[in-house]
């Protein structure tokens, strides 16, 4: 079974608008972490935001926020005020168990920001 | 602070040849990961080191892939012999305290 599911292969958004990228996960662990990474066409993986399973508040980092709904096992990324430079591949990832464990990645969502 | 360094950035080889990739982690980062990213997919862990010991190599095709981390710093990943399906980007990542993993620029391997 897929541990990380990203159901949107591609998304389009107008510049300056907000966009939500979906991510659902599957785990039986009580302690886990959820991550979002951005991968531009140049190939590097850029860390965006982290949410721990015990964190009560949704994580925010600048224009990025993570909509964490534990009961639904979803961890959607919200990008506010989209910029042309946000066009990239976005990956949701999960770390199960203790800190330092491997990341399991989803298949990614290709975001295109239109001017 | 310097980031994770990887070399080479690109490599083209013929099937059945061997190839090696090198990773230099961020100074002080004890945990090092090698991921394989096939085009159109998310990265998949091949092997994880804690200092110079292997923590997780359950998804490493050990008949052809090998990796080492000398003195708990630099790491090399080797493929011998390469197959067409090994064409991918090989990403090295490191972490200090275990939350955020910092990724290198990757090595793009093409096997012809």
PDB file of C-alpha atoms in Angstrom:
ATOM      1  CA  UNK A   1       0.000   0.000   0.000  1.00  0.00           C
ATOM      2  CA  UNK A   2       1.150   3.527  -0.763  1.00  0.00           C
ATOM      3  CA  UNK A   3       2.386   5.260   2.340  1.00  0.00           C
ATOM      4  CA  UNK A   4       2.269   8.723   0.793  1.00  0.00           C
ATOM      5  CA  UNK A   5      -0.348   9.614  -1.810  1.00  0.00           C
ATOM      6  CA  UNK A   6      -0.306  12.766  -3.876  1.00  0.00           C
ATOM      7  CA  UNK A   7      -3.353  12.618  -6.123  1.00  0.00           C
ATOM      8  CA  UNK A   8      -2.614  15.706  -8.224  1.00  0.00           C
ATOM      9  CA  UNK A   9       0.022  14.994 -10.899  1.00  0.00           C
ATOM     10  CA  UNK A  10      -0.229  18.606 -12.077  1.00  0.00           C
ATOM     11  CA  UNK A  11      -1.679  21.847 -10.754  1.00  0.00           C
ATOM     12  CA  UNK A  12      -2.014  25.302 -12.273  1.00  0.00           C
ATOM     13  CA  UNK A  13      -2.408  28.581 -10.387  1.00  0.00           C
ATOM     14  CA  UNK A  14      -2.444  32.241 -11.305  1.00  0.00           C
ATOM     15  CA  UNK A  15       0.302  34.422  -9.949  1.00  0.00           C
ATOM     16  CA  UNK A  16      -0.590  35.988  -6.565  1.00  0.00           C
ATOM     17  CA  UNK A  17      -3.297  33.429  -5.861  1.00  0.00           C
ATOM     18  CA  UNK A  18      -3.163  30.702  -3.204  1.00  0.00           C
ATOM     19  CA  UNK A  19      -2.900  27.014  -4.047  1.00  0.00           C
ATOM     20  CA  UNK A  20      -3.306  23.806  -2.036  1.00  0.00           C
ATOM     21  CA  UNK A  21      -1.324  20.672  -2.827  1.00  0.00           C
ATOM     22  CA  UNK A  22      -2.846  17.500  -1.425  1.00  0.00           C
ATOM     23  CA  UNK A  23      -1.063  14.780   0.521  1.00  0.00           C
ATOM     24  CA  UNK A  24      -2.472  11.816   2.414  1.00  0.00           C
ATOM     25  CA  UNK A  25      -0.398   9.313   4.352  1.00  0.00           C
ATOM     26  CA  UNK A  26      -0.699   5.927   5.931  1.00  0.00           C
ATOM     27  CA  UNK A  27       1.091   4.823   9.081  1.00  0.00           C
ATOM     28  CA  UNK A  28       0.435   2.882  12.248  1.00  0.00           C
ATOM     29  CA  UNK A  29       3.164   4.725  14.156  1.00  0.00           C
ATOM     30  CA  UNK A  30       2.145   7.292  16.769  1.00  0.00           C
ATOM     31  CA  UNK A  31       5.348   9.265  16.255  1.00  0.00           C
ATOM     32  CA  UNK A  32       6.053  10.455  12.737  1.00  0.00           C
ATOM     33  CA  UNK A  33       6.977  13.552  10.807  1.00  0.00           C
ATOM     34  CA  UNK A  34       5.646  15.045   7.612  1.00  0.00           C
ATOM     35  CA  UNK A  35       7.712  17.106   5.207  1.00  0.00           C
ATOM     36  CA  UNK A  36       7.279  19.040   2.018  1.00  0.00           C
ATOM     37  CA  UNK A  37      10.125  19.515  -0.433  1.00  0.00           C
ATOM     38  CA  UNK A  38      10.342  21.583  -3.608  1.00  0.00           C
ATOM     39  CA  UNK A  39      12.316  20.336  -6.596  1.00  0.00           C
ATOM     40  CA  UNK A  40      12.870  22.910  -9.361  1.00  0.00           C
ATOM     41  CA  UNK A  41      13.907  21.839 -12.834  1.00  0.00           C
ATOM     42  CA  UNK A  42      17.543  22.182 -11.746  1.00  0.00           C
ATOM     43  CA  UNK A  43      17.031  19.075  -9.612  1.00  0.00           C
ATOM     44  CA  UNK A  44      17.950  20.027  -6.059  1.00  0.00           C
ATOM     45  CA  UNK A  45      15.525  19.141  -3.262  1.00  0.00           C
ATOM     46  CA  UNK A  46      14.656  22.178  -1.164  1.00  0.00           C
ATOM     47  CA  UNK A  47      13.125  21.698   2.282  1.00  0.00           C
ATOM     48  CA  UNK A  48       9.987  23.793   2.781  1.00  0.00           C
ATOM     49  CA  UNK A  49       8.157  22.810   5.942  1.00  0.00           C
ATOM     50  CA  UNK A  50       7.898  20.164   8.675  1.00  0.00           C
ATOM     51  CA  UNK A  51       5.027  18.958  10.865  1.00  0.00           C
ATOM     52  CA  UNK A  52       5.475  16.554  13.750  1.00  0.00           C
ATOM     53  CA  UNK A  53       2.684  14.154  14.614  1.00  0.00           C
ATOM     54  CA  UNK A  54       2.426  15.568  18.137  1.00  0.00           C
ATOM     55  CA  UNK A  55       2.441  19.194  17.040  1.00  0.00           C
ATOM     56  CA  UNK A  56      -0.911  20.711  17.904  1.00  0.00           C
ATOM     57  CA  UNK A  57      -0.581  23.750  15.700  1.00  0.00           C
ATOM     58  CA  UNK A  58      -0.228  23.717  11.939  1.00  0.00           C
ATOM     59  CA  UNK A  59       3.289  24.536  10.791  1.00  0.00           C
ATOM     60  CA  UNK A  60       3.937  27.766   8.913  1.00  0.00           C
ATOM     61  CA  UNK A  61       7.066  29.024   7.132  1.00  0.00           C
ATOM     62  CA  UNK A  62       6.614  32.326   5.362  1.00  0.00           C
ATOM     63  CA  UNK A  63       4.219  31.790   2.461  1.00  0.00           C
ATOM     64  CA  UNK A  64       4.014  28.055   3.179  1.00  0.00           C
ATOM     65  CA  UNK A  65       1.632  26.477   5.645  1.00  0.00           C
ATOM     66  CA  UNK A  66       0.803  22.874   6.305  1.00  0.00           C
ATOM     67  CA  UNK A  67      -2.852  21.978   6.850  1.00  0.00           C
ATOM     68  CA  UNK A  68      -2.464  18.984   9.169  1.00  0.00           C
ATOM     69  CA  UNK A  69      -5.584  16.902   9.757  1.00  0.00           C
ATOM     70  CA  UNK A  70      -4.443  13.957  11.828  1.00  0.00           C
ATOM     71  CA  UNK A  71      -7.726  12.048  11.933  1.00  0.00           C
ATOM     72  CA  UNK A  72      -7.976  12.201   8.155  1.00  0.00           C
ATOM     73  CA  UNK A  73      -4.252  11.484   7.750  1.00  0.00           C
ATOM     74  CA  UNK A  74      -3.767  14.438   5.486  1.00  0.00           C
ATOM     75  CA  UNK A  75      -0.982  17.010   5.337  1.00  0.00           C
ATOM     76  CA  UNK A  76      -1.795  19.463   2.592  1.00  0.00           C
ATOM     77  CA  UNK A  77       0.619  22.235   1.614  1.00  0.00           C
ATOM     78  CA  UNK A  78      -0.828  25.698   1.141  1.00  0.00           C
ATOM     79  CA  UNK A  79       1.203  28.254  -0.795  1.00  0.00           C
ATOM     80  CA  UNK A  80      -0.132  31.782  -0.461  1.00  0.00           C
ATOM     81  CA  UNK A  81       0.472  34.582  -2.966  1.00  0.00           C
ATOM     82  CA  UNK A  82       2.011  32.315  -5.615  1.00  0.00           C
ATOM     83  CA  UNK A  83       5.061  33.578  -7.481  1.00  0.00           C
ATOM     84  CA  UNK A  84       6.438  32.546 -10.856  1.00  0.00           C
ATOM     85  CA  UNK A  85       9.437  31.066  -9.052  1.00  0.00           C
ATOM     86  CA  UNK A  86       7.131  28.632  -7.255  1.00  0.00           C
ATOM     87  CA  UNK A  87       6.783  26.613 -10.471  1.00  0.00           C
ATOM     88  CA  UNK A  88       8.387  23.290  -9.593  1.00  0.00           C
ATOM     89  CA  UNK A  89       7.744  19.714  -8.512  1.00  0.00           C
ATOM     90  CA  UNK A  90       6.520  19.394  -4.926  1.00  0.00           C
ATOM     91  CA  UNK A  91       6.997  16.242  -2.872  1.00  0.00           C
ATOM     92  CA  UNK A  92       5.285  15.229   0.331  1.00  0.00           C
ATOM     93  CA  UNK A  93       7.335  12.887   2.522  1.00  0.00           C
ATOM     94  CA  UNK A  94       6.924  11.040   5.802  1.00  0.00           C
ATOM     95  CA  UNK A  95       9.391   9.912   8.426  1.00  0.00           C
ATOM     96  CA  UNK A  96       8.086   7.084  10.590  1.00  0.00           C
ATOM     97  CA  UNK A  97       9.333   6.412  14.077  1.00  0.00           C
ATOM     98  CA  UNK A  98      12.395   8.037  15.510  1.00  0.00           C
ATOM     99  CA  UNK A  99      14.116  11.138  14.289  1.00  0.00           C
ATOM    100  CA  UNK A 100      16.686  10.310  11.619  1.00  0.00           C
ATOM    101  CA  UNK A 101      14.755   7.526   9.955  1.00  0.00           C
ATOM    102  CA  UNK A 102      14.367   7.381   6.213  1.00  0.00           C
ATOM    103  CA  UNK A 103      11.915   9.579   4.338  1.00  0.00           C
ATOM    104  CA  UNK A 104       9.224   7.952   2.210  1.00  0.00           C
ATOM    105  CA  UNK A 105       8.212  10.227  -0.639  1.00  0.00           C
ATOM    106  CA  UNK A 106       5.056  10.578  -2.676  1.00  0.00           C
ATOM    107  CA  UNK A 107       5.051  10.738  -6.456  1.00  0.00           C
ATOM    108  CA  UNK A 108       4.962  14.517  -6.504  1.00  0.00           C
ATOM    109  CA  UNK A 109       2.794  17.305  -7.893  1.00  0.00           C
ATOM    110  CA  UNK A 110       4.018  19.521 -10.718  1.00  0.00           C
ATOM    111  CA  UNK A 111       2.932  23.094  -9.961  1.00  0.00           C
ATOM    112  CA  UNK A 112       2.830  25.690 -12.717  1.00  0.00           C
ATOM    113  CA  UNK A 113       2.303  29.344 -11.835  1.00  0.00           C
ATOM    114  CA  UNK A 114       0.862  31.374 -14.698  1.00  0.00           C
ATOM    115  CA  UNK A 115       1.531  35.112 -15.058  1.00  0.00           C
TER     116      UNK A 115
ATOM    117  CA  UNK B   1      27.832  26.812   5.861  1.00  0.00           C
ATOM    118  CA  UNK B   2      28.629  24.714   2.819  1.00  0.00           C
ATOM    119  CA  UNK B   3      25.910  22.389   1.580  1.00  0.00           C
ATOM    120  CA  UNK B   4      26.037  18.728   0.640  1.00  0.00           C
ATOM    121  CA  UNK B   5      28.455  18.226  -2.242  1.00  0.00           C
ATOM    122  CA  UNK B   6      28.122  15.497  -4.860  1.00  0.00           C
ATOM    123  CA  UNK B   7      30.185  14.536  -7.868  1.00  0.00           C
ATOM    124  CA  UNK B   8      30.032  13.990 -10.704  1.00  0.00           C
ATOM    125  CA  UNK B   9      26.902  15.911 -11.630  1.00  0.00           C
ATOM    126  CA  UNK B  10      26.337  13.878 -14.780  1.00  0.00           C
ATOM    127  CA  UNK B  11      27.532  10.473 -15.941  1.00  0.00           C
ATOM    128  CA  UNK B  12      26.820   8.456 -19.051  1.00  0.00           C
ATOM    129  CA  UNK B  13      27.936   4.821 -19.180  1.00  0.00           C
ATOM    130  CA  UNK B  14      27.127   1.700 -21.127  1.00  0.00           C
ATOM    131  CA  UNK B  15      25.309  -1.190 -19.524  1.00  0.00           C
ATOM    132  CA  UNK B  16      27.529  -3.658 -17.698  1.00  0.00           C
ATOM    133  CA  UNK B  17      30.055  -0.928 -16.922  1.00  0.00           C
ATOM    134  CA  UNK B  18      30.738   0.231 -13.381  1.00  0.00           C
ATOM    135  CA  UNK B  19      30.277   3.706 -11.923  1.00  0.00           C
ATOM    136  CA  UNK B  20      30.888   5.439  -8.603  1.00  0.00           C
ATOM    137  CA  UNK B  21      29.347   8.510  -7.038  1.00  0.00           C
ATOM    138  CA  UNK B  22      30.791  10.613  -4.244  1.00  0.00           C
ATOM    139  CA  UNK B  23      29.091  12.592  -1.499  1.00  0.00           C
ATOM    140  CA  UNK B  24      30.582  15.025   1.013  1.00  0.00           C
ATOM    141  CA  UNK B  25      28.132  15.860   3.800  1.00  0.00           C
ATOM    142  CA  UNK B  26      27.613  19.059   5.703  1.00  0.00           C
ATOM    143  CA  UNK B  27      30.230  19.244   8.413  1.00  0.00           C
ATOM    144  CA  UNK B  28      29.133  17.474  11.569  1.00  0.00           C
ATOM    145  CA  UNK B  29      26.141  15.713  10.061  1.00  0.00           C
ATOM    146  CA  UNK B  30      26.265  12.178  11.374  1.00  0.00           C
ATOM    147  CA  UNK B  31      23.463  10.654   9.315  1.00  0.00           C
ATOM    148  CA  UNK B  32      23.851  10.233   5.568  1.00  0.00           C
ATOM    149  CA  UNK B  33      21.351   8.865   3.061  1.00  0.00           C
ATOM    150  CA  UNK B  34      21.554   7.800  -0.583  1.00  0.00           C
ATOM    151  CA  UNK B  35      18.311   8.039  -2.547  1.00  0.00           C
ATOM    152  CA  UNK B  36      17.525   6.936  -6.093  1.00  0.00           C
ATOM    153  CA  UNK B  37      15.078   9.098  -8.039  1.00  0.00           C
ATOM    154  CA  UNK B  38      13.813   7.615 -11.279  1.00  0.00           C
ATOM    155  CA  UNK B  39      12.352  10.138 -13.721  1.00  0.00           C
ATOM    156  CA  UNK B  40       8.785  11.040 -12.794  1.00  0.00           C
ATOM    157  CA  UNK B  41       8.936   9.454  -9.353  1.00  0.00           C
ATOM    158  CA  UNK B  42       9.765  10.488  -5.816  1.00  0.00           C
ATOM    159  CA  UNK B  43      13.148   9.611  -4.327  1.00  0.00           C
ATOM    160  CA  UNK B  44      13.536   6.135  -2.830  1.00  0.00           C
ATOM    161  CA  UNK B  45      16.013   5.352  -0.071  1.00  0.00           C
ATOM    162  CA  UNK B  46      18.863   3.020  -1.023  1.00  0.00           C
ATOM    163  CA  UNK B  47      20.977   3.132   2.123  1.00  0.00           C
ATOM    164  CA  UNK B  48      21.318   5.066   5.376  1.00  0.00           C
ATOM    165  CA  UNK B  49      24.494   5.519   7.417  1.00  0.00           C
ATOM    166  CA  UNK B  50      24.865   6.675  10.994  1.00  0.00           C
ATOM    167  CA  UNK B  51      28.484   7.814  11.212  1.00  0.00           C
ATOM    168  CA  UNK B  52      30.253   4.959   9.367  1.00  0.00           C
ATOM    169  CA  UNK B  53      27.744   2.238  10.227  1.00  0.00           C
ATOM    170  CA  UNK B  54      24.859   1.078   8.049  1.00  0.00           C
ATOM    171  CA  UNK B  55      21.431   1.702   9.612  1.00  0.00           C
ATOM    172  CA  UNK B  56      19.143   0.702   6.745  1.00  0.00           C
ATOM    173  CA  UNK B  57      20.070  -0.968   3.459  1.00  0.00           C
ATOM    174  CA  UNK B  58      16.889  -2.977   3.008  1.00  0.00           C
ATOM    175  CA  UNK B  59      16.160  -1.469  -0.412  1.00  0.00           C
ATOM    176  CA  UNK B  60      19.700  -1.599  -1.772  1.00  0.00           C
ATOM    177  CA  UNK B  61      20.119  -4.106  -4.646  1.00  0.00           C
ATOM    178  CA  UNK B  62      23.142  -5.685  -3.064  1.00  0.00           C
ATOM    179  CA  UNK B  63      24.017  -7.848  -6.041  1.00  0.00           C
ATOM    180  CA  UNK B  64      25.122  -4.744  -7.921  1.00  0.00           C
ATOM    181  CA  UNK B  65      25.076  -1.766  -5.572  1.00  0.00           C
ATOM    182  CA  UNK B  66      27.519  -1.107  -2.760  1.00  0.00           C
ATOM    183  CA  UNK B  67      28.189   1.883  -0.549  1.00  0.00           C
ATOM    184  CA  UNK B  68      30.620   2.882   2.120  1.00  0.00           C
ATOM    185  CA  UNK B  69      31.222   5.820   4.389  1.00  0.00           C
ATOM    186  CA  UNK B  70      34.839   6.073   5.347  1.00  0.00           C
ATOM    187  CA  UNK B  71      35.583   7.589   8.754  1.00  0.00           C
ATOM    188  CA  UNK B  72      31.959   8.702   9.045  1.00  0.00           C
ATOM    189  CA  UNK B  73      32.393  11.597   6.635  1.00  0.00           C
ATOM    190  CA  UNK B  74      32.498  11.178   2.825  1.00  0.00           C
ATOM    191  CA  UNK B  75      30.524   8.416   1.190  1.00  0.00           C
ATOM    192  CA  UNK B  76      30.698   6.594  -2.122  1.00  0.00           C
ATOM    193  CA  UNK B  77      27.975   4.653  -3.904  1.00  0.00           C
ATOM    194  CA  UNK B  78      29.000   2.153  -6.558  1.00  0.00           C
ATOM    195  CA  UNK B  79      27.081   0.261  -9.200  1.00  0.00           C
ATOM    196  CA  UNK B  80      28.715  -2.763 -10.828  1.00  0.00           C
ATOM    197  CA  UNK B  81      27.549  -3.834 -13.362  1.00  0.00           C
ATOM    198  CA  UNK B  82      25.055  -1.162 -14.366  1.00  0.00           C
ATOM    199  CA  UNK B  83      21.727  -1.977 -15.985  1.00  0.00           C
ATOM    200  CA  UNK B  84      19.492   0.209 -18.127  1.00  0.00           C
ATOM    201  CA  UNK B  85      16.996   0.528 -15.262  1.00  0.00           C
ATOM    202  CA  UNK B  86      19.656   2.164 -13.092  1.00  0.00           C
ATOM    203  CA  UNK B  87      19.265   5.362 -15.103  1.00  0.00           C
ATOM    204  CA  UNK B  88      18.174   7.860 -12.462  1.00  0.00           C
ATOM    205  CA  UNK B  89      19.289  10.758 -10.307  1.00  0.00           C
ATOM    206  CA  UNK B  90      21.223   9.661  -7.230  1.00  0.00           C
ATOM    207  CA  UNK B  91      20.697  12.027  -4.342  1.00  0.00           C
ATOM    208  CA  UNK B  92      22.764  12.251  -1.206  1.00  0.00           C
ATOM    209  CA  UNK B  93      21.190  13.798   1.898  1.00  0.00           C
ATOM    210  CA  UNK B  94      22.460  14.417   5.396  1.00  0.00           C
ATOM    211  CA  UNK B  95      20.953  15.425   8.703  1.00  0.00           C
ATOM    212  CA  UNK B  96      22.263  16.611  12.039  1.00  0.00           C
ATOM    213  CA  UNK B  97      19.459  16.220  14.525  1.00  0.00           C
ATOM    214  CA  UNK B  98      17.147  14.097  12.458  1.00  0.00           C
ATOM    215  CA  UNK B  99      14.340  16.360  11.311  1.00  0.00           C
ATOM    216  CA  UNK B 100      15.211  18.147   8.119  1.00  0.00           C
ATOM    217  CA  UNK B 101      17.319  16.329   5.560  1.00  0.00           C
ATOM    218  CA  UNK B 102      19.585  18.496   3.429  1.00  0.00           C
ATOM    219  CA  UNK B 103      20.016  17.258  -0.116  1.00  0.00           C
ATOM    220  CA  UNK B 104      22.915  17.602  -2.502  1.00  0.00           C
ATOM    221  CA  UNK B 105      22.455  18.554  -6.165  1.00  0.00           C
ATOM    222  CA  UNK B 106      22.400  14.916  -7.258  1.00  0.00           C
ATOM    223  CA  UNK B 107      24.198  12.874  -9.897  1.00  0.00           C
ATOM    224  CA  UNK B 108      22.235  12.181 -13.063  1.00  0.00           C
ATOM    225  CA  UNK B 109      23.182   8.738 -14.396  1.00  0.00           C
ATOM    226  CA  UNK B 110      22.296   7.602 -17.897  1.00  0.00           C
ATOM    227  CA  UNK B 111      22.926   3.964 -18.787  1.00  0.00           C
ATOM    228  CA  UNK B 112      22.880   3.228 -22.525  1.00  0.00           C
TER     229      UNK B 112
END
